[in-house]
Amino acid sequence: MKYKLRQATSFRTRIQFPGLRHRPACCEYVQERLEPLARCHLVEVRAASGSVILVHPQGRPDLQNVLDLVVSCTSVCDEKVAAGMPAGRTPASATLHRSAGTCNVFHVSGPTLFLSGIYIGGLMLKRVFAPVLTVGTLVSRLVSLPALLTVWLAIPIQRQALENLKNTGRVDMGVISTALLYISLFTGNILTALAVAWLYNLSGWMESRIREHTQKAVKDMLMGRQPHAWKLVDGVEVRVDADTLIPGDTIVLSHGSTVPVDGRVTKGTVLINESAMTGEGMPVVKTKDQAVWAGTLVEDGSAWAVVEKTGAQTRMAGIIRLIESARTDLGHVSRASLKISQYMVPISLSLAGIAFFMTGSLFLAIATMMVTCPCALRLSSSTAVSVAMGQAAAQGILIKGGNHVENAGRVNILVLDKTGTLTQTAARVTRVQNMDRRYKEETILKLAAAALKPLNHPLSRAVVLKAHELGLELPACENRKIVVGRGVEARVQTRSGVKILFAGSRKFMTAQGLRPPDTDSFACPGNKNTRSGSSVFLAFENHILGCIHLTHTMRPDAVPETVARLQRLGVSQIVLLTGDTRNGTRDLIEKFSFNEIHWEMSPEDKARWIDRKKEETPGAVIAMVGDGINDTPAFSRSHLSFAVGDAGEDLTLECADIVLQQGGLGQVAHSLELGRHVLSVIRESYTLAIGLNSVTLMLMLSGILSPFAGALIHNLITLGAVANAARPLTGRGRPKDLPELPVAESVAEKEK
């Protein structure tokens, strides 16, 4: 079975199998079989691209084992299909909530922590008001209630320490702290060991609560709360669990309900709020043949809809998986915090040793290790990234990893495509110009439409649409040869026999040895947003037949103010790379203050330009914005890539690091602003944690603070640092066309 290894890092692997494309049932079965693989934290199989994505923060799985498993699963699916059986289906709820249960918990439960805290407080008060005498043998002390409680609280700590040792092969502070806990226990310092074990569990509980709160907020914000659906069975509405729906079922949508699946309206009209998917605050009217998405809200009307995608295949499920997997997709800041944790081990040991030899207090030594633990740094970075991804998703921006959030905060060179990015995707024909008087305008239009019909390009779609509007019958074309971003060559049957037909750009015609004459661009009168646009030439073998002129409408956010906003965010160079002609970009030169504009650029030319720019400015972070297949080579060469989702194709959306489900340049600016906000709050949290913990350590070592108070203050500082990191971006920096809503590979790896 053919496959391509698209990505292989220490924490994420993506393998593309062409044989899995557009086979959702088979992909669900493969995903179900791959999930039990050791080391895999998250498994996702995408039917649109045939990609198998494995997230494995604890190390890579055996690649050959994965390949063999996919091949065997595909064979099973083929046999089932041949026998007329379904290939298998994964329940939606299991998929949406799977990652929530895969996170290891290294602390006791909240009630246990609360009750044990009260008990420890009572013991400390008793110790203050009455001296505690050490009586009895060692065995009797070890079987006392405080000692047994200490052992119980120490179990999660030692479990985490052993797992870290197994995964990293290095001794960290968890292993050392566990050893010191048991030393305290066996030397008679039972209350000391009990207090330290309780504080460690408190820290772990706080971390879990923060993570769960972030995940729950994202799910509540995106999913909706409707676990059931109304299925149409023999003309009767039957209430069923949403998990039981399968493609082909018909459901009834009514006022106040949440759409449980991805589907298409077959009857009726509904007003749907799609803000969770697109970030658009205004409800959208959906009528027959229009798509509806899971997680969106029906505000008015009623309709029937046929189910197309359920469970893991829905667009909403993909959004949630992306956000939940962010904690395993480490960026530069997160990796730096892990390195700091490793470097802090010898420093913490040294400070703890000094504290012990100066005071003889084992409790002070352990508290010193706790205060110097950089857990606030790790938690702050992951929390800030998760909150930013959730906020972005609520506004129609899908970020495929935490590292892409950080890269967005560092972008200083922005490269833009034109069609679909600065302009609306849809173009329209304004004039058909014949350059050979033997052919009428209608003939030129229908020949061009016949040749361009299979191409999923805005200009091609506009030509075909115009031909259909005029009721033209398209001749049959054979043996098409498509040059992406340029044009198409085809054989067409004419009255005088079969001829070779060329349809495409001026550069495409020149490459065929033809010389198209200069043409004027034609603007659409009365509309200030339309621009003189593109031209599609048509030729028969050795001569030009004519030219079709088309215009695009500028996106509402493609205005000079947005460019100025990007520059204020620190983007030093904004460059336009387009396959259009110089005439087609003339008004853009006048309207925008781009640093560079290059026209008639092929996909390979764009990629080479980015490579050359990276060599000229080694420290720069380059982002590419596009919407078509012709942009994917440039995506692969840039440090960060944006796909305009409302115009983009499946392959483009798959290759991009960030998908903009609605909007263009304004959403790019908002993404960069989110990235800069994340880096800013992480720096603030680091400063807060390091500064206050340093003061706490000095006060504790000088005897002003008790070890217990110091360890408790350390946990409060961690909570404050994480709360600061969880601050969402406020409304003052958002683009004007976005509603107010409640609350990727790294640069270094891409350059290799």
CSV table of C-alpha atoms in Angstrom, one decimal, residues 428 523-528 530:
chain,number,residue,atom,x,y,z
A,428,ARG,CA,-17.1,37.2,-12.3
A,523,ALA,CA,-13.4,47.6,-14.0
A,524,CYS,CA,-16.9,47.1,-12.9
A,525,PRO,CA,-18.6,50.5,-12.8
A,526,GLY,CA,-20.4,51.7,-9.7
A,527,ASN,CA,-18.7,49.4,-7.2
A,528,LYS,CA,-15.8,50.9,-5.3
A,530,THR,CA,-14.2,45.9,-7.4
